[in-house]
Short mmCIF file of C-alpha atoms in Angstrom, two decimals:
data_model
loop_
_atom_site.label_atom_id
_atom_site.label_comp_id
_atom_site.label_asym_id
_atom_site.label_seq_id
_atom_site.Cartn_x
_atom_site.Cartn_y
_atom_site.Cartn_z
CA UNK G 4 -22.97 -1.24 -24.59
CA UNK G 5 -24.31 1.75 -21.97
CA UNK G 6 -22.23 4.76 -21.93
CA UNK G 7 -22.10 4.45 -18.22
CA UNK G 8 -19.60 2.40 -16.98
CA UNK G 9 -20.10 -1.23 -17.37
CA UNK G 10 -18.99 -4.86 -16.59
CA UNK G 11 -19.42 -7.33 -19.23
CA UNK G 12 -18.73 -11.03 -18.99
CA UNK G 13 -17.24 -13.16 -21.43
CA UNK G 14 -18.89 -16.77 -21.36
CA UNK G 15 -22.26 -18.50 -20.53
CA UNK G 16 -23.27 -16.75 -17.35
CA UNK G 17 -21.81 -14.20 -15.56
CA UNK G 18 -21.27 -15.79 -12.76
CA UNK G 19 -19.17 -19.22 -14.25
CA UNK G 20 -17.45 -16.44 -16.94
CA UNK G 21 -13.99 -17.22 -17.23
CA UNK G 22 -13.36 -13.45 -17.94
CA UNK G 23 -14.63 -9.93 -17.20
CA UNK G 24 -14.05 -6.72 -19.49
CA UNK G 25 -14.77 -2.81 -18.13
CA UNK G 26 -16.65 -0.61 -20.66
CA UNK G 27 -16.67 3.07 -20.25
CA UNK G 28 -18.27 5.37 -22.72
CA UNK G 29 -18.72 2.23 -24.72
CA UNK G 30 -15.16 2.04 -24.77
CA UNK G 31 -13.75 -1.34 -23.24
CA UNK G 32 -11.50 0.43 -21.67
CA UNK G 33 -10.04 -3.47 -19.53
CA UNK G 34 -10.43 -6.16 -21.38
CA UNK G 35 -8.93 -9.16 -19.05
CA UNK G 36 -10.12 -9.31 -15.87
CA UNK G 37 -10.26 -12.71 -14.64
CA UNK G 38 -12.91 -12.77 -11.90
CA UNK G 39 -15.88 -11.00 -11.25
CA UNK G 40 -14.83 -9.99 -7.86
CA UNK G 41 -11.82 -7.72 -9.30
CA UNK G 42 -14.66 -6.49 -11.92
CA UNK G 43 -16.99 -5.35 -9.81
CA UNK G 44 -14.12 -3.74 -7.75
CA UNK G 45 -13.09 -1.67 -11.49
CA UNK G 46 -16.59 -0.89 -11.88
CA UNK G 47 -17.01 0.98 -8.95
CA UNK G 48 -13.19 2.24 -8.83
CA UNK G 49 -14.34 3.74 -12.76
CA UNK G 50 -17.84 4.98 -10.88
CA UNK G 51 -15.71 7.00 -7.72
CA UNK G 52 -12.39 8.04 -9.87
CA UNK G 53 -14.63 9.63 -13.03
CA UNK G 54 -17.04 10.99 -10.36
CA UNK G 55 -20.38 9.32 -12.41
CA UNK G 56 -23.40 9.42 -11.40
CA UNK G 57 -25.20 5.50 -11.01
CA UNK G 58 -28.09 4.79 -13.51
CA UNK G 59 -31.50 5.35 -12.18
CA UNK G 60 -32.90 2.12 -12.70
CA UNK G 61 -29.72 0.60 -10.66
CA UNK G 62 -29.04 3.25 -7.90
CA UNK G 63 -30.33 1.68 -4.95
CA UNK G 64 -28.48 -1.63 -5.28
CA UNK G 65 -24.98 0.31 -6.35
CA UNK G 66 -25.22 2.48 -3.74
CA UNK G 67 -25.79 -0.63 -0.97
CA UNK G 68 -22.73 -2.55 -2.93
CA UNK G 69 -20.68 0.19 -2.47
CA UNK G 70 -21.50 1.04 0.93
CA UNK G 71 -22.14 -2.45 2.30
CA UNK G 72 -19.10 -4.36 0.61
CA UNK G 73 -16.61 -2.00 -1.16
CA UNK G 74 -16.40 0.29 1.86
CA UNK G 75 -16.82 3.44 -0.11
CA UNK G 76 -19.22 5.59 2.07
CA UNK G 77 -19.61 9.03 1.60
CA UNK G 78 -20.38 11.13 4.02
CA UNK G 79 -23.46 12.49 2.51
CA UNK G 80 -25.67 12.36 0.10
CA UNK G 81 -25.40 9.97 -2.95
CA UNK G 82 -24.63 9.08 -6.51
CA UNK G 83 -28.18 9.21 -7.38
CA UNK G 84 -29.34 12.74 -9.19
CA UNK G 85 -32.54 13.42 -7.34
CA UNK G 86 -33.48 16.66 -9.45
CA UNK G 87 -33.88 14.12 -12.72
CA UNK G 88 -36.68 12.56 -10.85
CA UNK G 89 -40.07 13.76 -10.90
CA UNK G 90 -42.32 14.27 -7.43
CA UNK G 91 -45.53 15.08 -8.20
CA UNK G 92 -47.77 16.25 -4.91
CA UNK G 93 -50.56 14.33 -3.33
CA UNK G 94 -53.73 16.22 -3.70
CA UNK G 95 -56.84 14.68 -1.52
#
């Protein structure tokens, strides 16, 4: 389990699961949700309350959940750290 926080599902597929658990510092921290709309609603409630920062590889689409369907829009900038990524300049 990440030590960001994390949904997992308890089943075949995530999507038929019959139930949800929240980890946090690989700490199930929830362990009976029962559908993965209240899930994803911990997720990002654990994301916003602990003030953590999204995981690179998933920022973009976290940041459009949570502004798109969760409502939680800040009023600038993001959740992504932009001095952990590299820019190296164009030289022609």
């Amino acid at each position: 389990m990440p030590p960001k926080p994390c949904l997992v599902s308890v089943g075949d597929s995530w999507l038929t699961a019959g139930r949800y658990m929240l980890g946090i510092d690989e700490v199930i921290v929830c362990d009976d949700i029962p559908t993965l709309w209240l899930g994803l609603g911990k997720l990002f409630a654990a994301y916003y309350n602990f003030n953590i920062s999204y995981p690179l590889e998933v920022t973009g689409l976290l940041e459009f959940i949570q502004r798109c369907f969760v409502g939680i829009n800040p009023d600038r900038g993001s959740k992504i750290r932009w001095w952990c990524t590299s820019k190296s300049p164009v030289s022609y």
